[in-house]
mmCIF file of C-alpha atoms and ligand atoms in Angstrom:
data_model
loop_
_atom_site.group_PDB
_atom_site.id
_atom_site.type_symbol
_atom_site.label_atom_id
_atom_site.label_comp_id
_atom_site.label_asym_id
_atom_site.label_seq_id
_atom_site.Cartn_x
_atom_site.Cartn_y
_atom_site.Cartn_z
ATOM 1 C CA MET A 6 4.209 -6.334 11.902
ATOM 2 C CA ARG A 7 3.306 -4.338 15.140
ATOM 3 C CA LYS A 8 2.710 -6.794 18.192
ATOM 4 C CA ARG A 9 0.396 -5.687 21.192
ATOM 5 C CA LEU A 10 2.360 -3.684 23.611
ATOM 6 C CA LYS A 11 1.112 -5.660 26.449
ATOM 7 C CA ASN A 12 2.498 -8.807 25.228
ATOM 8 C CA ILE A 13 5.812 -7.134 24.507
ATOM 9 C CA LEU A 14 6.018 -5.890 28.263
ATOM 10 C CA ALA A 15 4.912 -9.375 29.833
ATOM 11 C CA GLY A 16 7.892 -10.536 32.056
ATOM 12 C CA ILE A 17 9.350 -7.024 31.812
ATOM 13 C CA LEU A 18 6.893 -4.673 33.571
ATOM 14 C CA PRO A 19 4.946 -6.227 36.700
ATOM 15 C CA GLN A 20 1.632 -7.775 35.794
ATOM 16 C CA ASN A 21 -0.525 -4.811 37.851
ATOM 17 C CA GLU A 22 1.368 -2.293 35.929
ATOM 18 C CA LEU A 23 0.483 -3.592 32.420
ATOM 19 C CA VAL A 24 -3.052 -2.719 32.853
ATOM 20 C CA TYR A 25 -2.312 0.926 32.408
ATOM 21 C CA ILE A 26 -0.438 0.189 29.410
ATOM 22 C CA TYR A 27 -2.165 1.499 25.808
ATOM 23 C CA ASN A 28 -1.733 -1.805 23.886
ATOM 24 C CA SER A 29 -1.273 0.313 20.664
ATOM 25 C CA TYR A 30 1.425 2.447 19.049
ATOM 26 C CA ASP A 31 2.484 3.544 15.485
ATOM 27 C CA ILE A 32 5.499 3.251 13.547
ATOM 28 C CA VAL A 33 6.235 5.649 11.016
ATOM 29 C CA GLY A 34 9.510 5.165 9.348
ATOM 30 C CA ASP A 35 12.139 4.744 11.911
ATOM 31 C CA ILE A 36 10.205 6.393 14.693
ATOM 32 C CA ALA A 37 7.919 4.759 17.128
ATOM 33 C CA ILE A 38 4.985 6.801 18.715
ATOM 34 C CA LEU A 39 3.400 5.392 21.649
ATOM 35 C CA ARG A 40 0.811 6.876 24.241
ATOM 36 C CA LEU A 41 1.192 6.825 27.762
ATOM 37 C CA THR A 42 -0.954 7.037 30.783
ATOM 38 C CA VAL A 43 -0.397 8.940 33.764
ATOM 39 C CA THR A 44 0.512 5.908 35.445
ATOM 40 C CA SER A 45 2.684 4.336 32.731
ATOM 41 C CA LYS A 46 4.517 7.692 32.097
ATOM 42 C CA LYS A 47 7.414 6.519 34.852
ATOM 43 C CA HIS A 48 8.075 3.331 32.496
ATOM 44 C CA ALA A 49 8.418 5.477 29.227
ATOM 45 C CA PRO A 50 12.098 4.343 28.754
ATOM 46 C CA THR A 51 11.693 0.748 29.469
ATOM 47 C CA ILE A 52 8.822 0.385 27.166
ATOM 48 C CA ALA A 53 10.606 2.317 24.464
ATOM 49 C CA GLU A 54 13.514 -0.036 25.102
ATOM 50 C CA ALA A 55 11.172 -2.996 24.740
ATOM 51 C CA ILE A 56 9.917 -1.749 21.448
ATOM 52 C CA MET A 57 13.441 -1.054 19.981
ATOM 53 C CA ASN A 58 14.247 -4.706 21.058
ATOM 54 C CA VAL A 59 11.264 -6.047 18.873
ATOM 55 C CA HIS A 60 11.334 -3.400 16.137
ATOM 56 C CA LYS A 61 15.344 -3.597 15.085
ATOM 57 C CA ASN A 62 14.504 -0.621 12.523
ATOM 58 C CA VAL A 63 13.300 1.935 14.884
ATOM 59 C CA LYS A 64 15.831 4.299 15.765
ATOM 60 C CA THR A 65 13.597 6.863 17.859
ATOM 61 C CA VAL A 66 10.818 6.493 20.248
ATOM 62 C CA LEU A 67 8.445 9.604 20.996
ATOM 63 C CA ALA A 68 5.279 9.881 23.116
ATOM 64 C CA GLN A 69 2.189 11.519 22.010
ATOM 65 C CA THR A 70 1.134 13.708 25.014
ATOM 66 C CA SER A 71 -2.080 15.295 23.671
ATOM 67 C CA PRO A 72 -4.870 14.425 21.205
ATOM 68 C CA ILE A 73 -4.782 15.197 17.739
ATOM 69 C CA TYR A 74 -5.636 19.111 17.575
ATOM 70 C CA GLY A 75 -6.067 22.061 15.155
ATOM 71 C CA ASP A 76 -6.598 22.362 11.321
ATOM 72 C CA PHE A 77 -3.256 20.665 10.631
ATOM 73 C CA LYS A 78 -4.284 17.633 12.619
ATOM 74 C CA LEU A 79 -0.910 17.568 14.824
ATOM 75 C CA ARG A 80 -0.300 16.070 18.305
ATOM 76 C CA LYS A 81 2.131 17.337 20.702
ATOM 77 C CA LEU A 82 5.277 14.830 21.072
ATOM 78 C CA GLU A 83 7.749 14.257 23.547
ATOM 79 C CA TYR A 84 11.022 12.680 22.904
ATOM 80 C CA VAL A 85 11.616 9.461 24.652
ATOM 81 C CA THR A 86 14.856 7.694 23.699
ATOM 82 C CA GLY A 87 17.033 7.042 20.531
ATOM 83 C CA GLU A 88 18.058 9.642 17.890
ATOM 84 C CA ASN A 89 16.199 12.978 18.683
ATOM 85 C CA LYS A 90 14.405 13.553 15.545
ATOM 86 C CA THR A 91 11.077 13.962 14.083
ATOM 87 C CA ALA A 92 11.392 13.530 10.566
ATOM 88 C CA THR A 93 11.687 10.101 8.581
ATOM 89 C CA VAL A 94 10.607 8.202 5.604
ATOM 90 C CA HIS A 95 7.986 5.745 5.591
ATOM 91 C CA ARG A 96 7.794 2.895 3.119
ATOM 92 C CA GLU A 97 4.326 1.477 1.941
ATOM 93 C CA PHE A 98 3.560 -0.709 -1.024
ATOM 94 C CA GLY A 99 6.875 0.150 -2.445
ATOM 95 C CA CYS A 100 6.385 4.026 -2.258
ATOM 96 C CA LEU A 101 8.394 6.293 0.061
ATOM 97 C CA PHE A 102 6.706 9.145 1.901
ATOM 98 C CA SER A 103 8.650 11.755 3.768
ATOM 99 C CA VAL A 104 7.198 12.628 6.940
ATOM 100 C CA ASP A 105 7.783 14.970 9.823
ATOM 101 C CA VAL A 106 5.576 13.601 12.472
ATOM 102 C CA ALA A 107 5.882 16.904 14.329
ATOM 103 C CA LYS A 108 4.950 19.082 11.816
ATOM 104 C CA CYS A 109 2.362 17.037 9.695
ATOM 105 C CA TYR A 110 -0.617 14.402 10.122
ATOM 106 C CA PHE A 111 0.285 10.980 9.188
ATOM 107 C CA SER A 112 -1.404 7.541 9.761
ATOM 108 C CA PRO A 113 0.272 4.533 8.916
ATOM 109 C CA ARG A 114 -3.145 2.743 9.632
ATOM 110 C CA LEU A 115 -4.939 3.590 6.586
ATOM 111 C CA PHE A 116 -2.406 1.817 4.291
ATOM 112 C CA HIS A 117 -5.308 -0.869 3.069
ATOM 113 C CA GLU A 118 -7.624 2.067 2.231
ATOM 114 C CA ARG A 119 -5.081 4.014 0.181
ATOM 115 C CA MET A 120 -4.355 0.675 -1.878
ATOM 116 C CA ARG A 121 -8.154 0.321 -2.254
ATOM 117 C CA ILE A 122 -8.680 3.709 -3.766
ATOM 118 C CA ALA A 123 -5.596 3.221 -5.836
ATOM 119 C CA LYS A 124 -6.735 -0.008 -7.119
ATOM 120 C CA GLN A 125 -10.029 1.630 -8.374
ATOM 121 C CA ALA A 126 -8.206 4.578 -10.327
ATOM 122 C CA ARG A 127 -8.346 4.177 -14.160
ATOM 123 C CA ASN A 128 -6.098 5.303 -17.305
ATOM 124 C CA GLY A 129 -5.761 8.857 -17.632
ATOM 125 C CA GLU A 130 -7.722 9.926 -14.786
ATOM 126 C CA VAL A 131 -7.587 13.261 -13.376
ATOM 127 C CA ILE A 132 -7.887 13.349 -9.652
ATOM 128 C CA VAL A 133 -8.139 15.737 -6.850
ATOM 129 C CA ASN A 134 -7.144 14.764 -2.984
ATOM 130 C CA MET A 135 -8.688 17.644 -1.116
ATOM 131 C CA PHE A 136 -6.754 17.008 2.101
ATOM 132 C CA ALA A 137 -3.748 15.388 1.063
ATOM 133 C CA GLY A 138 -1.670 15.752 4.109
ATOM 134 C CA VAL A 139 1.918 14.509 3.247
ATOM 135 C CA GLY A 140 0.433 13.282 0.237
ATOM 136 C CA CYS A 141 0.366 9.308 0.593
ATOM 137 C CA PHE A 142 -3.024 8.894 -1.155
ATOM 138 C CA SER A 143 -1.709 10.795 -4.163
ATOM 139 C CA ILE A 144 1.644 8.781 -4.057
ATOM 140 C CA VAL A 145 0.211 5.603 -3.680
ATOM 141 C CA ILE A 146 -2.289 5.843 -6.661
ATOM 142 C CA ALA A 147 0.348 7.627 -8.732
ATOM 143 C CA LYS A 148 2.802 4.800 -8.358
ATOM 144 C CA HIS A 149 0.175 1.968 -8.473
ATOM 145 C CA SER A 150 -2.195 3.101 -11.487
ATOM 146 C CA SER A 151 -1.746 4.977 -14.944
ATOM 147 C CA VAL A 152 -3.552 8.264 -13.661
ATOM 148 C CA LYS A 153 -2.757 11.450 -15.469
ATOM 149 C CA LYS A 154 -2.619 13.648 -12.640
ATOM 150 C CA VAL A 155 -3.207 13.715 -8.771
ATOM 151 C CA TYR A 156 -3.799 17.444 -7.538
ATOM 152 C CA SER A 157 -3.149 17.227 -4.026
ATOM 153 C CA ILE A 158 -4.074 20.423 -1.632
ATOM 154 C CA ASP A 159 -2.978 20.726 1.584
ATOM 155 C CA ILE A 160 -3.399 24.069 3.836
ATOM 156 C CA ASN A 161 -0.420 22.972 6.104
ATOM 157 C CA PRO A 162 2.984 24.353 4.414
ATOM 158 C CA GLU A 163 4.876 21.644 6.203
ATOM 159 C CA ALA A 164 2.742 18.860 4.586
ATOM 160 C CA VAL A 165 3.133 20.358 0.940
ATOM 161 C CA GLN A 166 6.792 20.620 1.603
ATOM 162 C CA ASN A 167 6.780 16.879 2.656
ATOM 163 C CA ILE A 168 4.637 16.247 -0.802
ATOM 164 C CA ARG A 169 7.454 18.048 -2.908
ATOM 165 C CA LYS A 170 10.277 15.692 -1.125
ATOM 166 C CA SER A 171 7.938 12.509 -1.678
ATOM 167 C CA ILE A 172 7.257 13.327 -5.688
ATOM 168 C CA SER A 173 11.199 13.673 -5.890
ATOM 169 C CA MET A 174 12.065 10.291 -3.992
ATOM 170 C CA ASN A 175 9.046 8.596 -5.641
ATOM 171 C CA ARG A 176 9.882 10.165 -9.290
ATOM 172 C CA VAL A 177 6.321 10.825 -9.930
ATOM 173 C CA TYR A 178 7.102 14.490 -11.112
ATOM 174 C CA GLY A 179 4.288 16.209 -12.990
ATOM 175 C CA LYS A 180 2.012 13.359 -12.038
ATOM 176 C CA VAL A 181 1.544 14.481 -8.422
ATOM 177 C CA VAL A 182 0.731 18.185 -8.156
ATOM 178 C CA PRO A 183 1.247 19.870 -4.467
ATOM 179 C CA LEU A 184 -0.859 22.605 -3.834
ATOM 180 C CA LEU A 185 -1.086 24.532 -0.838
ATOM 181 C CA GLY A 186 -4.131 26.286 0.361
ATOM 182 C CA ASP A 187 -7.625 25.849 1.658
ATOM 183 C CA ALA A 188 -9.401 23.126 -0.522
ATOM 184 C CA LYS A 189 -12.367 25.394 -1.208
ATOM 185 C CA GLU A 190 -10.226 28.376 -2.395
ATOM 186 C CA VAL A 191 -8.127 26.217 -4.463
ATOM 187 C CA ILE A 192 -10.981 24.296 -6.093
ATOM 188 C CA GLU A 193 -13.015 27.628 -6.530
ATOM 189 C CA LYS A 194 -9.619 29.219 -8.340
ATOM 190 C CA SER A 195 -8.222 26.816 -10.417
ATOM 191 C CA LEU A 196 -9.620 23.030 -10.227
ATOM 192 C CA ARG A 197 -13.170 23.576 -11.201
ATOM 193 C CA ARG A 198 -14.626 20.849 -13.466
ATOM 194 C CA MET A 199 -11.505 19.041 -13.902
ATOM 195 C CA ALA A 200 -11.599 15.587 -11.855
ATOM 196 C CA ASP A 201 -12.900 12.193 -12.517
ATOM 197 C CA ARG A 202 -12.212 11.206 -8.962
ATOM 198 C CA VAL A 203 -12.134 13.462 -5.556
ATOM 199 C CA LEU A 204 -10.631 12.336 -2.263
ATOM 200 C CA MET A 205 -11.883 13.766 0.916
ATOM 201 C CA PRO A 206 -9.781 12.292 3.886
ATOM 202 C CA LEU A 207 -10.751 14.641 6.373
ATOM 203 C CA PRO A 208 -13.657 13.476 8.425
ATOM 204 C CA GLU A 209 -13.983 16.520 10.246
ATOM 205 C CA LYS A 210 -14.552 18.883 7.324
ATOM 206 C CA ALA A 211 -15.936 16.136 4.579
ATOM 207 C CA TYR A 212 -19.434 17.258 5.184
ATOM 208 C CA GLU A 213 -18.978 20.884 4.735
ATOM 209 C CA TYR A 214 -16.947 20.835 2.004
ATOM 210 C CA LEU A 215 -18.795 18.358 -0.159
ATOM 211 C CA PRO A 216 -20.063 20.983 -2.546
ATOM 212 C CA TYR A 217 -16.560 21.777 -3.505
ATOM 213 C CA ALA A 218 -15.723 18.228 -4.313
ATOM 214 C CA LEU A 219 -18.794 18.416 -6.579
ATOM 215 C CA LEU A 220 -17.552 21.484 -8.362
ATOM 216 C CA ALA A 221 -14.157 19.758 -8.734
ATOM 217 C CA LEU A 222 -15.690 17.083 -10.663
ATOM 218 C CA LYS A 223 -16.052 17.033 -14.332
ATOM 219 C CA GLU A 224 -19.549 17.797 -15.702
ATOM 220 C CA THR A 225 -19.858 14.041 -16.833
ATOM 221 C CA GLY A 226 -19.533 13.287 -13.205
ATOM 222 C CA GLY A 227 -17.384 10.718 -11.528
ATOM 223 C CA TRP A 228 -16.464 9.642 -8.198
ATOM 224 C CA VAL A 229 -16.234 11.001 -4.603
ATOM 225 C CA HIS A 230 -14.299 9.030 -1.717
ATOM 226 C CA TYR A 231 -15.986 10.818 1.306
ATOM 227 C CA TYR A 232 -14.756 9.814 4.923
ATOM 228 C CA ASP A 233 -16.537 10.631 8.055
ATOM 229 C CA PHE A 234 -16.536 9.893 11.873
ATOM 230 C CA GLU A 235 -19.859 8.599 13.390
ATOM 231 C CA HIS A 236 -21.204 7.530 16.686
ATOM 232 C CA ALA A 237 -23.403 4.568 16.821
ATOM 233 C CA ARG A 238 -25.214 3.368 19.873
ATOM 234 C CA LYS A 239 -25.908 -0.299 20.362
ATOM 235 C CA GLY A 240 -28.480 -1.302 17.763
ATOM 236 C CA GLU A 241 -27.458 1.779 15.321
ATOM 237 C CA ASP A 242 -25.654 1.329 12.152
ATOM 238 C CA PRO A 243 -22.858 3.882 11.812
ATOM 239 C CA ILE A 244 -22.535 3.299 8.077
ATOM 240 C CA GLU A 245 -26.596 4.139 7.651
ATOM 241 C CA LYS A 246 -26.318 7.161 9.763
ATOM 242 C CA VAL A 247 -23.670 8.409 7.458
ATOM 243 C CA ASN A 248 -25.247 7.198 4.279
ATOM 244 C CA SER A 249 -28.570 8.942 4.856
ATOM 245 C CA LYS A 250 -27.036 12.143 6.338
ATOM 246 C CA VAL A 251 -24.720 12.331 2.793
ATOM 247 C CA ALA A 252 -27.767 11.243 0.510
ATOM 248 C CA GLU A 253 -29.988 13.952 2.256
ATOM 249 C CA ARG A 254 -27.410 16.517 1.676
ATOM 250 C CA LEU A 255 -26.758 15.343 -2.122
ATOM 251 C CA LYS A 256 -30.661 15.438 -2.653
ATOM 252 C CA TYR A 257 -30.563 19.110 -1.384
ATOM 253 C CA LEU A 258 -27.948 19.944 -3.824
ATOM 254 C CA ASN A 259 -30.128 18.427 -6.658
ATOM 255 C CA VAL A 260 -27.297 15.829 -7.887
ATOM 256 C CA LYS A 261 -27.808 12.448 -9.270
ATOM 257 C CA PHE A 262 -25.901 9.907 -7.504
ATOM 258 C CA GLU A 263 -25.807 6.385 -5.965
ATOM 259 C CA ILE A 264 -23.555 5.126 -3.193
ATOM 260 C CA PRO A 265 -22.691 1.670 -4.026
ATOM 261 C CA PHE A 266 -19.997 1.022 -1.482
ATOM 262 C CA CYS A 267 -19.583 2.162 2.207
ATOM 263 C CA ARG A 268 -17.551 0.457 5.057
ATOM 264 C CA VAL A 269 -16.234 0.971 8.259
ATOM 265 C CA ILE A 270 -12.368 1.613 7.804
ATOM 266 C CA ARG A 271 -11.680 1.431 11.752
ATOM 267 C CA THR A 272 -13.327 2.242 15.197
ATOM 268 C CA THR A 273 -11.831 5.765 16.815
ATOM 269 C CA GLY A 274 -13.054 5.177 20.338
ATOM 270 C CA PRO A 275 -15.739 3.390 22.130
ATOM 271 C CA ASN A 276 -18.889 3.660 19.849
ATOM 272 C CA TRP A 277 -17.174 5.941 17.455
ATOM 273 C CA TYR A 278 -16.250 4.805 13.821
ATOM 274 C CA GLN A 279 -14.523 5.809 10.715
ATOM 275 C CA ILE A 280 -16.520 5.581 7.432
ATOM 276 C CA VAL A 281 -15.982 5.722 3.974
ATOM 277 C CA LEU A 282 -18.578 6.232 1.310
ATOM 278 C CA ASP A 283 -17.627 5.836 -2.680
ATOM 279 C CA ILE A 284 -20.244 8.019 -4.233
ATOM 280 C CA ARG A 285 -20.952 7.795 -7.836
ATOM 281 C CA ILE A 286 -22.116 11.117 -9.161
ATOM 282 C CA PHE A 287 -23.755 11.220 -12.512
ATOM 283 C CA SER A 288 -23.899 14.066 -15.041
HETATM 284 C C1 SAM B 24 -6.600 13.601 7.944
HETATM 285 S S1 SAM B 24 -5.193 14.496 7.427
HETATM 286 C C2 SAM B 24 -5.161 13.733 5.868
HETATM 287 C C3 SAM B 24 -3.711 13.008 5.374
HETATM 288 C C4 SAM B 24 -3.698 12.160 4.560
HETATM 289 N N1 SAM B 24 -4.773 12.148 3.523
HETATM 290 C C5 SAM B 24 -3.610 10.674 5.182
HETATM 291 O O1 SAM B 24 -4.107 9.646 4.784
HETATM 292 O O2 SAM B 24 -2.511 10.892 5.798
HETATM 293 C C6 SAM B 24 -5.986 16.010 6.712
HETATM 294 C C7 SAM B 24 -5.206 16.798 6.392
HETATM 295 O O3 SAM B 24 -5.826 18.062 5.595
HETATM 296 C C8 SAM B 24 -5.401 19.332 6.098
HETATM 297 N N2 SAM B 24 -6.275 20.208 6.086
HETATM 298 C C9 SAM B 24 -7.291 21.007 6.928
HETATM 299 N N3 SAM B 24 -8.027 21.742 6.586
HETATM 300 C C10 SAM B 24 -7.848 21.782 5.366
HETATM 301 C C11 SAM B 24 -8.653 22.552 4.104
HETATM 302 N N4 SAM B 24 -9.287 23.398 4.737
HETATM 303 N N5 SAM B 24 -8.038 22.491 2.981
HETATM 304 C C12 SAM B 24 -6.746 21.668 2.349
HETATM 305 N N6 SAM B 24 -6.404 21.257 3.607
HETATM 306 C C13 SAM B 24 -6.665 20.968 4.840
HETATM 307 C C14 SAM B 24 -4.461 19.322 7.076
HETATM 308 O O4 SAM B 24 -3.616 20.113 7.151
HETATM 309 C C15 SAM B 24 -4.161 17.616 7.129
HETATM 310 O O5 SAM B 24 -2.804 17.429 6.590
#
């Protein structure tokens, strides 16, 4: 269980310094990743030691020194203390994920969402995960349901390499199939009209790639799990905004659909939200 950093540091750092501390940090396997402000940077070793005292399994502490950037969704990291490494194994719902936090995107925060989708997957389904990262959605689905296959596409060779390792650690050979490339191209070339369910866990590209998710679905239709970021001022509903944007696009694409479920997964900044829509596509 992650504790709020200011609570951990109360009594360790002076009260007037605590205001400069980011409260949140991530634990990926045995690596803790914290964010520092210009002012809190000088306290990095103390903060790291305090985290290691609370989380006895943490062997390495890194500091994130850039926002998430680029197509591979990476972040710049600096070594703070402990073992000098960036590769680890993360555990979630009895699954093991091989993750190199410097070379691949991974967020431990979406674990509820991964299980929510796994619970919807039905016996014998074929699933396409368009932006698989290290394959965490794919592995959770493969381990916790009786699907036939989860094609897991990523454009980052390091991410695909980590999917391969996780397939072996979780013994889901043949059930999770890693595919390297741009999701558009991979679907056009190899995965047309194959899927009962398509996952689009890349908010920055989901809208643009929606026609390719539809192309991957079987002629008989299926489900698309669509992820997006949305800004909403006071009085605006971020879910409603994404819903209308996507509904308009699907109508334009001449698709029969319904959107029976949508929710805010988390806030990502002031007035910014990560949203998921479960879209049912009819034949
Ligand atoms: C936000 S991560 C999703 C990771 C994973 N689903 C998770 O929950 O941890 C998005 C992933 O999409 C990959 N990506 C970016 N553009 C892509 C594209 N055009 N086709 C396939 N994968 C892409 C990135 O390399 C990154 O690993």
